[in-house]
XYZ file of C-alpha atoms in Angstrom:
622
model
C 46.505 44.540 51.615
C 49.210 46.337 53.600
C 52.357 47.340 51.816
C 55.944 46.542 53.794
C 57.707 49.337 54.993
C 60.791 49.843 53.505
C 60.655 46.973 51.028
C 62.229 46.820 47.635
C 61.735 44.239 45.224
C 60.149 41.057 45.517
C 58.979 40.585 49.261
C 61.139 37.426 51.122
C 59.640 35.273 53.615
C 60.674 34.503 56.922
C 62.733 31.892 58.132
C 62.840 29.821 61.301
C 65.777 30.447 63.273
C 65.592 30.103 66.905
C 62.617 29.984 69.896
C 61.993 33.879 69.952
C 63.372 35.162 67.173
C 63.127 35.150 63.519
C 65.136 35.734 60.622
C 63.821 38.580 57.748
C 64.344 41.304 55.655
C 64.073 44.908 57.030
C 61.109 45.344 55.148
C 59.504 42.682 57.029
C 61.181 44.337 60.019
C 59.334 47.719 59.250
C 56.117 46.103 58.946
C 56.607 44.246 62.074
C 57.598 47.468 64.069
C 55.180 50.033 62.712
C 52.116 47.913 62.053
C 52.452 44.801 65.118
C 53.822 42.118 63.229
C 56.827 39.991 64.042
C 57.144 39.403 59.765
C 55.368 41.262 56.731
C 51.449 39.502 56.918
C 52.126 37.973 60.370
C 50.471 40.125 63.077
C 52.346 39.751 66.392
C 49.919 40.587 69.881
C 51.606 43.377 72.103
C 52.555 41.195 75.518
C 54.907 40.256 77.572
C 55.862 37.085 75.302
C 56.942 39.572 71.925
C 59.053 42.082 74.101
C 57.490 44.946 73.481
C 54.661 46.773 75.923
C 51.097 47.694 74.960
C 52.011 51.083 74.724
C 54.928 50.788 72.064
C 53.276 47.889 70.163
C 49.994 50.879 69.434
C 50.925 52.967 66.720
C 47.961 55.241 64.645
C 47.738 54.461 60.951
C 48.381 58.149 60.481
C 51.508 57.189 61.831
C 52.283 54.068 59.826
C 51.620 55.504 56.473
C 54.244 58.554 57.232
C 56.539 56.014 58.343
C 55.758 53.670 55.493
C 56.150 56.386 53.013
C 59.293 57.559 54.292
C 60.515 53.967 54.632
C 60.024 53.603 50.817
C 61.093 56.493 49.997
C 64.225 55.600 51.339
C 65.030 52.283 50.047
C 64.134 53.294 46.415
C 67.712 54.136 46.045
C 69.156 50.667 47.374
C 68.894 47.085 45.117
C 67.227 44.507 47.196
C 70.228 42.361 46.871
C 72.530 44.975 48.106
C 70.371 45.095 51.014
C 71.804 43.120 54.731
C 69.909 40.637 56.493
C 68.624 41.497 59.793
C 67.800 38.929 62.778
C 64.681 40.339 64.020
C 64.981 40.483 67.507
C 62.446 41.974 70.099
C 65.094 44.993 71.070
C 65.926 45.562 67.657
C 61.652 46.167 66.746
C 61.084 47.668 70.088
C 63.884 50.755 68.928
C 62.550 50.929 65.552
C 58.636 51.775 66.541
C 59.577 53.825 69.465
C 61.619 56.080 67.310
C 58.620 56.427 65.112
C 56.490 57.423 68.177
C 59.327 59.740 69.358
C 59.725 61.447 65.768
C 55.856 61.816 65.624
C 55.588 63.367 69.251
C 58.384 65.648 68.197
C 61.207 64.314 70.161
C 62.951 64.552 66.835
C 66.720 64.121 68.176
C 66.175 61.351 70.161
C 64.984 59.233 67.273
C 67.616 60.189 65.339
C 70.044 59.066 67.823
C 67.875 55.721 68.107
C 68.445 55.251 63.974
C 71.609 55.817 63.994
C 72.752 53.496 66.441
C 70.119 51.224 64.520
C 72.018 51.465 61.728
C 75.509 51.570 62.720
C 74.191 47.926 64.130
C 72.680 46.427 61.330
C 74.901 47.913 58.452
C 71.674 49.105 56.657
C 71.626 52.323 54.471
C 67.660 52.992 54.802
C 68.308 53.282 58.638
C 70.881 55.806 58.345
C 69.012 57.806 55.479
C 66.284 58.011 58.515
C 68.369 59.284 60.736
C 69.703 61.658 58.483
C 66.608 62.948 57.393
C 65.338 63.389 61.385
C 68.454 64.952 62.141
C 68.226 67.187 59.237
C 64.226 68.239 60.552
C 66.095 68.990 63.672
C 68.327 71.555 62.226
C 70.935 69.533 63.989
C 74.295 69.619 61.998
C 75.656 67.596 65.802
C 73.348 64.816 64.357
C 73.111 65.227 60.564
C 76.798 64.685 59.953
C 77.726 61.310 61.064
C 74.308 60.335 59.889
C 74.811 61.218 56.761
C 78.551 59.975 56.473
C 76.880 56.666 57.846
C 74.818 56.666 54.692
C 76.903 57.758 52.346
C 79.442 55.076 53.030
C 76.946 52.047 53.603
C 75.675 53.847 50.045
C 78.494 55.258 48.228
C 76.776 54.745 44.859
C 73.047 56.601 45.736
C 73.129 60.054 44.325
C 70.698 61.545 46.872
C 73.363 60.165 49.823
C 76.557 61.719 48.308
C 74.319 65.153 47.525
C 73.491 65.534 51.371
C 77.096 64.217 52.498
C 78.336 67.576 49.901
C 76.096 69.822 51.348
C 76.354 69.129 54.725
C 80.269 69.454 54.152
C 80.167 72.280 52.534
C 78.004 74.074 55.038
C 80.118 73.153 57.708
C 83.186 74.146 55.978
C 84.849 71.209 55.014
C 85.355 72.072 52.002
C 88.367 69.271 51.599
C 86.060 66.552 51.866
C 83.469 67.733 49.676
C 86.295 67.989 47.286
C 86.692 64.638 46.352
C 82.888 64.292 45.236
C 82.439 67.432 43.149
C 85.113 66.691 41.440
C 83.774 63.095 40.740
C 80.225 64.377 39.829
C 82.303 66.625 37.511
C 83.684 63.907 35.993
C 80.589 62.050 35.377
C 79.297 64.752 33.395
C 81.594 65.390 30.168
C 78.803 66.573 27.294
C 78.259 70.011 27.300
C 75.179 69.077 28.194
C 75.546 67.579 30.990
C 78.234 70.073 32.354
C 75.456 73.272 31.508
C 74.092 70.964 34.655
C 76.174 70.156 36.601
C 77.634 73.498 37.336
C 75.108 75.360 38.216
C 73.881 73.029 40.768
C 77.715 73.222 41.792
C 77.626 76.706 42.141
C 74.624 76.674 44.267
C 76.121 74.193 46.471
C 79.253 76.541 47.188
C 76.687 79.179 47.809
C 76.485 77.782 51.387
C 79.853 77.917 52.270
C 80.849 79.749 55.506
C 83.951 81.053 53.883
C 83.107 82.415 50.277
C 87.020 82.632 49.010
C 87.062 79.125 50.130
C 84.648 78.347 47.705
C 86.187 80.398 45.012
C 89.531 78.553 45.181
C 87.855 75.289 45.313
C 85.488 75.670 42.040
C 88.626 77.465 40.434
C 90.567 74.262 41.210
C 87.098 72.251 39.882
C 86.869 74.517 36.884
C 90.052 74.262 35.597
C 90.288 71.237 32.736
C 86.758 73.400 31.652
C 87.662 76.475 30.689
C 86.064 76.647 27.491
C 82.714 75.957 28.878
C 80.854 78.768 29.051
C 78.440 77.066 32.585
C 81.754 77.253 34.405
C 82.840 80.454 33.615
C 79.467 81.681 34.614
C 79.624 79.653 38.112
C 83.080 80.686 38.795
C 81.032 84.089 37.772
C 78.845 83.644 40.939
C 80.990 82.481 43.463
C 83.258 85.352 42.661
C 80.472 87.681 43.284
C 79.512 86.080 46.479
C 83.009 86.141 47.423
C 82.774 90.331 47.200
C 84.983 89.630 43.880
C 82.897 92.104 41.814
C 85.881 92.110 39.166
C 86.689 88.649 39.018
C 83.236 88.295 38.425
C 82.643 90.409 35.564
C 85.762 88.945 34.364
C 84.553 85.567 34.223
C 80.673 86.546 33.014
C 82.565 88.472 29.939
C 84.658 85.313 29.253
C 81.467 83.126 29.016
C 79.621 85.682 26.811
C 82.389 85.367 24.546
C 82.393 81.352 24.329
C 78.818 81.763 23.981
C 77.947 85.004 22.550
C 73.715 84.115 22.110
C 73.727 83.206 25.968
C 71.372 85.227 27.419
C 71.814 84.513 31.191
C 75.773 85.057 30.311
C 74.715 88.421 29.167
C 72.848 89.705 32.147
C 74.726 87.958 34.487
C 78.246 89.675 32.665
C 75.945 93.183 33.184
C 75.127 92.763 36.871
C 78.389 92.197 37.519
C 80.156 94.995 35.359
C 77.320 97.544 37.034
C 79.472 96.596 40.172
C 82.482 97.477 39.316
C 84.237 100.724 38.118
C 82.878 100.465 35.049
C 79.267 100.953 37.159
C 76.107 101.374 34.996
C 77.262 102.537 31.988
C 79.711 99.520 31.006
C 76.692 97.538 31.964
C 74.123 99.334 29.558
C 77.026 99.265 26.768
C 77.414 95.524 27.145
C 74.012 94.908 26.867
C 73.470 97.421 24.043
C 75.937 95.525 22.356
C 73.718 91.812 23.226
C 70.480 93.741 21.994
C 71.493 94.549 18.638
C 72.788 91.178 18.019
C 70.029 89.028 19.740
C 66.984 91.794 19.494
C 64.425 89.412 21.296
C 65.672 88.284 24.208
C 63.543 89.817 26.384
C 65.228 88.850 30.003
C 68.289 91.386 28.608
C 66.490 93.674 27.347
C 64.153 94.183 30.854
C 67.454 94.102 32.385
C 68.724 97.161 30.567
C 65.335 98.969 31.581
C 66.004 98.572 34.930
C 69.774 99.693 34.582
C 68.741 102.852 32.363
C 66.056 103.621 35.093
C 68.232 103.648 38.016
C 70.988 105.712 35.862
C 68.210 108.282 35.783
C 67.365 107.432 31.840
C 63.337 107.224 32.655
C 62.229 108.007 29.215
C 64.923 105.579 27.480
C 64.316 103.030 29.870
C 60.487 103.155 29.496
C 61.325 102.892 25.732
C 62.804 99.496 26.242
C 60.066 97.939 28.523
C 57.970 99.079 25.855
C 59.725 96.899 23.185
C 59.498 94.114 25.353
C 56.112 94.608 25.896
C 55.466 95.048 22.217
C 56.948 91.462 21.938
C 55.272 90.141 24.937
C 51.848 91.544 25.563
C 51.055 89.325 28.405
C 54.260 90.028 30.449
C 53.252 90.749 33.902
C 57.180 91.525 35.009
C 56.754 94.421 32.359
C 53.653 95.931 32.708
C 54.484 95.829 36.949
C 57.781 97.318 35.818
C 56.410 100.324 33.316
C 53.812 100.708 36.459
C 56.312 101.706 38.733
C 58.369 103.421 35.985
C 55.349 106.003 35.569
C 54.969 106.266 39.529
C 58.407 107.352 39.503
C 58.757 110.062 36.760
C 55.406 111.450 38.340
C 52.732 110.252 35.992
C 49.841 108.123 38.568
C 47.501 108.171 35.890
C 49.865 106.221 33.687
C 50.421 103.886 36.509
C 47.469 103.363 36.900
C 46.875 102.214 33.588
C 49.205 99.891 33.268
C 48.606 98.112 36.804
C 44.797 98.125 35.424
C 46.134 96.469 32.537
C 48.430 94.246 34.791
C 44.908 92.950 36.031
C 42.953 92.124 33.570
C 45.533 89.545 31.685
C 43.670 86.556 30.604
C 43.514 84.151 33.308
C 45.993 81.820 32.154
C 48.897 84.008 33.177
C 50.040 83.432 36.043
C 50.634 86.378 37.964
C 50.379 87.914 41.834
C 47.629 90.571 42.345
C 48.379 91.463 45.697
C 51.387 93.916 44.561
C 48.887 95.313 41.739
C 45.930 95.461 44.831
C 48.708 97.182 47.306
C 49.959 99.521 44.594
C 46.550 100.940 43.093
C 45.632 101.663 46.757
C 48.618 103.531 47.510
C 48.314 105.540 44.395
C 44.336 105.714 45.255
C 45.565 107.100 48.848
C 48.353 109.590 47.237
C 45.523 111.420 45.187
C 43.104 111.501 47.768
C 40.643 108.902 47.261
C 40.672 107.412 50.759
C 37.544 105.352 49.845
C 39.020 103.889 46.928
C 42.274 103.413 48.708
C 40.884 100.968 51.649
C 38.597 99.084 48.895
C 41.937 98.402 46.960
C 43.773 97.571 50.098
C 41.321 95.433 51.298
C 41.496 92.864 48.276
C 44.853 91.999 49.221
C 45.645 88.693 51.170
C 47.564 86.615 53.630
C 50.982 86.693 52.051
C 53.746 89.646 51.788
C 51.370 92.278 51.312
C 48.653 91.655 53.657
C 50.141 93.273 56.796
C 51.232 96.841 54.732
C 47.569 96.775 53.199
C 45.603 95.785 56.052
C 47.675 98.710 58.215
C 47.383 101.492 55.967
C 43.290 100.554 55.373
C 43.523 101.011 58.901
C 45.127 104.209 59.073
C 42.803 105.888 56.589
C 39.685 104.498 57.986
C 40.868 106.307 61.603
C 41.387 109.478 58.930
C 37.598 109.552 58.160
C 36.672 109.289 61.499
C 36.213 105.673 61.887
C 38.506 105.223 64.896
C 36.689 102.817 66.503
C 36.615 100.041 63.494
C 40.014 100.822 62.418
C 40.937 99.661 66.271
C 38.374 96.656 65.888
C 40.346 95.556 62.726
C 43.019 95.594 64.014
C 42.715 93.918 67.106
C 40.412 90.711 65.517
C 42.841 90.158 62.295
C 45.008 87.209 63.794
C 48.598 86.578 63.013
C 51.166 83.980 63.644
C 54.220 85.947 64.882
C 55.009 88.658 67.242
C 56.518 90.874 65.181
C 53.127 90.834 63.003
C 51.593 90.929 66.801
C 53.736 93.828 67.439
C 53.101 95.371 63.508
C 49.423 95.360 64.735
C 49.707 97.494 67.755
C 52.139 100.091 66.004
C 49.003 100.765 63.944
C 46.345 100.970 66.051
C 49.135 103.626 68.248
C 49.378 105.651 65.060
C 45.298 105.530 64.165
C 44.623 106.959 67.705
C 47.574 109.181 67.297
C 46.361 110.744 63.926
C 42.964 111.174 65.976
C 44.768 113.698 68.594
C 44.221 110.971 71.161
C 47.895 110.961 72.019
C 47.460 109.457 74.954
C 45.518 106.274 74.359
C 48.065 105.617 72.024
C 50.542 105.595 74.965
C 48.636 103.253 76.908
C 48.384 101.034 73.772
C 51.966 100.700 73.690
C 52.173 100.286 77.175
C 50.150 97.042 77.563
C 51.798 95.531 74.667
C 55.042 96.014 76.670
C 53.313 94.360 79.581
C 53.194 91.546 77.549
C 56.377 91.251 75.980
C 58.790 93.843 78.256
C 61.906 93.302 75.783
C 60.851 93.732 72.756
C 62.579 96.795 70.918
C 60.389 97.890 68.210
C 57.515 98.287 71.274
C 60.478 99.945 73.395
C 61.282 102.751 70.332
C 57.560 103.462 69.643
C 56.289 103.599 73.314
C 59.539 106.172 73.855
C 58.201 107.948 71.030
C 54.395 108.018 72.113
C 56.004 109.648 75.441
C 57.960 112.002 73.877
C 54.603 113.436 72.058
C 53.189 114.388 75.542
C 55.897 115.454 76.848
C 56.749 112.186 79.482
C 60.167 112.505 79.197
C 60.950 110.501 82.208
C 59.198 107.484 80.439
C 60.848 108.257 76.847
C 64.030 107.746 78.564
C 63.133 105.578 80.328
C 62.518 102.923 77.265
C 65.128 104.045 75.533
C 67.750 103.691 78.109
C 66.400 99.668 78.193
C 66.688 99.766 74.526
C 70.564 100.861 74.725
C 70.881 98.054 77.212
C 68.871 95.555 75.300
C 70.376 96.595 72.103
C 73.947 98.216 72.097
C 74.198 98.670 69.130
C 70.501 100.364 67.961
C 71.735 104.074 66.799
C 68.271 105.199 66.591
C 67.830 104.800 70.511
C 70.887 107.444 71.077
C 69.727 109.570 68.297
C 65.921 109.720 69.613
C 67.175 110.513 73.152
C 69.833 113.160 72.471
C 67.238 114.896 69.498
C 64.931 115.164 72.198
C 67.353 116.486 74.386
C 68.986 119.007 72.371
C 64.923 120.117 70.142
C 63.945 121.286 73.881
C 67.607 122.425 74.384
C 68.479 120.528 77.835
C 71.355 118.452 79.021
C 73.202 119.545 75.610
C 76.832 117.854 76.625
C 74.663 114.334 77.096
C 73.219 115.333 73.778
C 76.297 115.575 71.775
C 77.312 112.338 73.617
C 74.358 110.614 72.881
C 74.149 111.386 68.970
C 78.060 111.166 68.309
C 77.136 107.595 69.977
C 74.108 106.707 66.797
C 76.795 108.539 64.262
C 79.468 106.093 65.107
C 77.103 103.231 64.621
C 75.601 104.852 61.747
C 77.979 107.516 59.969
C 75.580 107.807 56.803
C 72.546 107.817 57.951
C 71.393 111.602 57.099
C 68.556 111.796 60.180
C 71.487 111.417 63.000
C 73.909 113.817 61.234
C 71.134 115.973 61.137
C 71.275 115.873 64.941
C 74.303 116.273 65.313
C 74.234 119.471 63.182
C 71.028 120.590 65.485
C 72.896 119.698 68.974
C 76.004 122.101 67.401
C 73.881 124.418 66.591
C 71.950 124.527 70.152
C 75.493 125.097 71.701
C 76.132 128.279 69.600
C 79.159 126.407 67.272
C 77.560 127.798 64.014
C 80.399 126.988 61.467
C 80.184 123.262 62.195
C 76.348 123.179 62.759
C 76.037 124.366 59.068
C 78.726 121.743 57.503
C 76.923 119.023 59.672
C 73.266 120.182 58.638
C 74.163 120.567 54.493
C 75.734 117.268 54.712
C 72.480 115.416 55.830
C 70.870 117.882 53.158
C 72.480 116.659 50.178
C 71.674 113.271 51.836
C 68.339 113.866 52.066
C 66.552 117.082 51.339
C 63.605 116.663 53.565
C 61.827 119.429 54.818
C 62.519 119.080 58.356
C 66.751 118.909 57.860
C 65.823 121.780 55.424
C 64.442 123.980 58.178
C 67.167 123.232 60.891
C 69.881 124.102 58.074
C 67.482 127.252 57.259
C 67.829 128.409 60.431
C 71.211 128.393 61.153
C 72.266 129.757 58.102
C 69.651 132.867 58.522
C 71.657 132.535 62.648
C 75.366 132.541 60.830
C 73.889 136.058 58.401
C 73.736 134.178 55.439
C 69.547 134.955 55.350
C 69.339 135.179 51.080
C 70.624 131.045 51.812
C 68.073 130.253 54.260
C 64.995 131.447 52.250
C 66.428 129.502 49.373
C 66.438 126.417 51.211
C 63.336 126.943 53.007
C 61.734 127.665 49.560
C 62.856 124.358 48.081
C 62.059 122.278 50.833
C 58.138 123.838 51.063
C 57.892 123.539 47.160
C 58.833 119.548 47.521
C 57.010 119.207 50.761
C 53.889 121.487 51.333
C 52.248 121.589 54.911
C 55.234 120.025 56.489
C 54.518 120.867 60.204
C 58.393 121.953 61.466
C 59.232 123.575 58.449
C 55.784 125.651 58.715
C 56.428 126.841 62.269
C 59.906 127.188 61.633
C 59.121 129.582 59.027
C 56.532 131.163 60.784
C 58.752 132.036 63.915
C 60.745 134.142 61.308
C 58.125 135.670 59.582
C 58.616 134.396 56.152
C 55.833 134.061 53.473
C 56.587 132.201 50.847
């Protein structure tokens, strides 16, 4: 038996009106429309004589059990009796099925359009919940809105209306007239309960303001009779913080640890917020030392101070405390993923190892990801030299976040034994659904023939992907780079100079250019120009004030070559910044410097090519 579309309650039968036309519910309407009938049970032949053409009167049951679902879906929320009455008229079923058609062929807006004016017709809620909902597939705010303030007002008391109405507001900005009903659904909830709720779903709301200190003055205003409630505090809390408040936030975090001193989230949300602010990692470790000792098992704060004690350089203290979790929770993948990468920082693989081993084997019950664990053992697999190992490892991992990495570097060290040929093959048969993963793809198979020595295949690589897609900038930066490596300069600047059009504001693509310019020391003023260019897009970034140290340097202005080059040192003390500093501080006299620099970089980085011929042009054995 076929179930009405859009029906709630008992189903009402039609009534006689007029020659052509009858008299029914819209759930007789829906039935009519998607399934042929002019009233639920009465099948009505497609024809001149019922208004509607063949075409429009056809409509695949694929089709009418989306529709039909939706259509339920929708009136769930409205009493039957609350429900208008709707003359059935040939126009009126005509517009409802081909708006179905249009929304299944994918003219999405036009339908919209179609159920809106439906609805602003017949006064009836489900049609403008449609229309919403099509406008909202859309991702058209243009349509969504008066939709949706359609609804909300032909609905005023359906909770799912008002929620869209608020977020749509919100999103927009209109902030004013979202007012009105947060404050309401604020109202409605007055248990604790119910306001350890409602705020948090307020908060997340406000999250999608355009203006953030908007939203902080409006859930301040919201907030205010609550002030003893720890949930607002804490979503005051996260507004603040989105709002770049990183006090206020803290403030308000600390205020709802206080009302609630056992709340756990207050406690690490008061710590991620104090790690923000002057008080930086320290208050936060002494505010959660404080937690710890009163609530010892609450493991969420306690992995939380790990993490802060790690990244305040405290490895052994923090692996301590993942430890004590662990002791308390054996089966915590978080922690053992966590102690994992603890071990792989402080230099211990082995350890690593062990614990991602240990990471795998949890009973199955646990849920947990493997394809971190599968991308991690390879990497440390790769790191100590066991290339076989390494691809087997990366090779487990699938389609999701990890895949592309994995299946890249298996490529990469299957090219390093020798295996060019299938590393290209993989490659080139692994399909993926976006050009960026497209363009992922050909980066590697350009660096697999690169590592080879076949330097220029890789260039032709690069070349037909920009046949293909002449604009794209990651194929523009590594096909000026492929050039550069044989020495085309006239192509490398060529691509980059499209890139700088493309993409004013890319600081790589002046830093690349002027590098090369001033590394084979040519066109040195164009240099400068080029690389103060990246360093006033990117003032920090230690590679490009390493160029502009090198460019100084080139033009024979030692004093500020050195103060550019030991800035981008303490930066980063890579090997190859270490051997341009080297060598102008063994140029300025200063030789005793230069060998210590030089000897700190090789000890770090051993076999670095520049720094090797560097040293070697100077004659210095280490």
């Amino acid at each position: 038996m076929t179930r009405p579309l859009l029906q709630s309650g008992p189903r009402r039968t039609c009534t006689a009106a007029r020659p052509g036309a009858r008299s029914c519910t819209l759930a007789a309407l829906a039935v009519a429309a998607l399934l042929g009938g002019g009233c639920a049970g009465t099948p009505t032949p497609a024809g001149p004589g019922n208004g509607l053409s063949p075409a429009a009167a056809t409509v695949s049951g694929v089709q009418a059990r989306d529709a039909q679902a939706t259509a339920h879906a929708v009136d769930a929320a409205t009493p039957a009796d609350a429900l208008p009455q709707i003359d059935l008229t040939p126009q009126l079923m005509f517009q409802l099925l081909a708006s179905e058609i249009a929304a299944q062929r994918g003219e999405v807006g036009s339908a919209s359009a179609t159920y809106l004016s439906m609805a602003r017709q017949t006064r009836d809620p489900r049609l403008a919940r449609r229309a919403t909902e099509l406008a909202l597939v859309e991702r058209s705010l243009d349509h969504a809105l008066p939709a949706a303030g359609l609804w909300h007002e032909l609905s005023p008391d359906s909770p799912i209306a008002t929620q869209t109405i608020e977020s749509l507001w919100i999103s927009t900005g209109r902030l004013d007239d979202a007012e009105p009903l947060l404050r309401a659904r604020l109202a409605r909830a007055r248990t604790d309960r119910q306001l350890a709720e409602a705020y948090p779903q307020l908060q997340r709301a406000l999250a999608r303001a355009p203006d953030r200190k908007a939203a902080l003055a409006l859930i301040e205003r919201l907030a205010a009779p609550d002030q003893r409630v720890a949930a607002a505090r804490l979503a005051l809390a996260a507004v603040a913080h989105a709002a770049d408040d990183s006090t206020r936030a803290a403030a308000e975090a600390e205020a709802a640890l206080q009302l609630e001193p056992a709340n756990e989230a207050a406690a690490v949300a008061a710590a991620r917020y104090v790690a923000q602010t002057p008080r930086g990692g320290a208050g936060a470790i002494t505010l959660l030392q404080a937690f710890l000792a009163r609530a010892p098992r609450a493991i969420e704060a306690r992995f939380s101070l790990a993490r802060l004690l790690a990244a305040d350089g405290r490895r052994d203290d923090a692996r301590t405390q993942f430890e004590a979790a662990l002791a308390q929770e054996p089966d915590s993948p978080g922690i053992l993923f966590s102690l994992a990468q603890l071990a792989w920082q402080t230099k211990q693989p082995k350890v690593a190892e062990d614990y991602l081993r240990r990471y795998l084997a949890l009973p199955a019950p646990v849920q947990r990801d493997d394809d971190p664990a599968y991308l991690f053992m390879g990497q440390l697999a790769e790191e100590s030299g066991r290339t076989a190992e390494a691809i087997d490892w990366y090779a487990r991992v699938r389609r999701g976040e990890q895949f592309l990495p994995a299946l890249t570097r298996r490529a990469v060290l299957l090219g390093k034994l020798g295996r060019v040929d299938e590393a290209r093959e993989l490659l080139r048969t692994t399909s993926v659904g976006s050009l960026r993963e497209h363009v992922q793809l050909t980066a590697a198979e350009a660096q697999v023939l690169r590592e080879a020595g076949r330097d220029t295949e890789a260039l032709e690589v690069l070349a037909q992907a920009l046949q293909r897609h002449p604009e794209n900038p990651d194929l523009l930066y590594d096909h000026a780079m492929a050039a550069e490596r044989i020495d085309r300069l006239d192509t490398m600047e060529a691509s980059l100079r499209k890139l700088m059009t493309l993409r004013p504001d890319n600081a790589h693509a002046y830093n690349a250019l002027g590098y090369t310019f001033a590394e084979r020391n040519i066109r040195l003023d164009e240099a400068q120009a080029l690389i103060e260019k990246a360093l006033a897009l990117a003032p920090d970034d230690a590679h490009i004030i390493d160029s502009m140290g090198w460019v100084l340097f080139r033009r024979g202005q030692l004093a500020g070559a050195i103060e550019q080059l030991e800035k981008a040192y303490r930066l980063r003390p890579e090997a190859e910044i270490a051997a341009h500093l080297g060598e102008a501080l063994w140029q300025s006299g200063r030789a005793a410097d230069a060998r210590r620099i030089w000897r700190e970089a090789s000890a770090r980085e051993p076999g670095n090519k520049v720094l090797e011929e560097t040293l070697a042009r100077f004659k210095i054995t280490q």
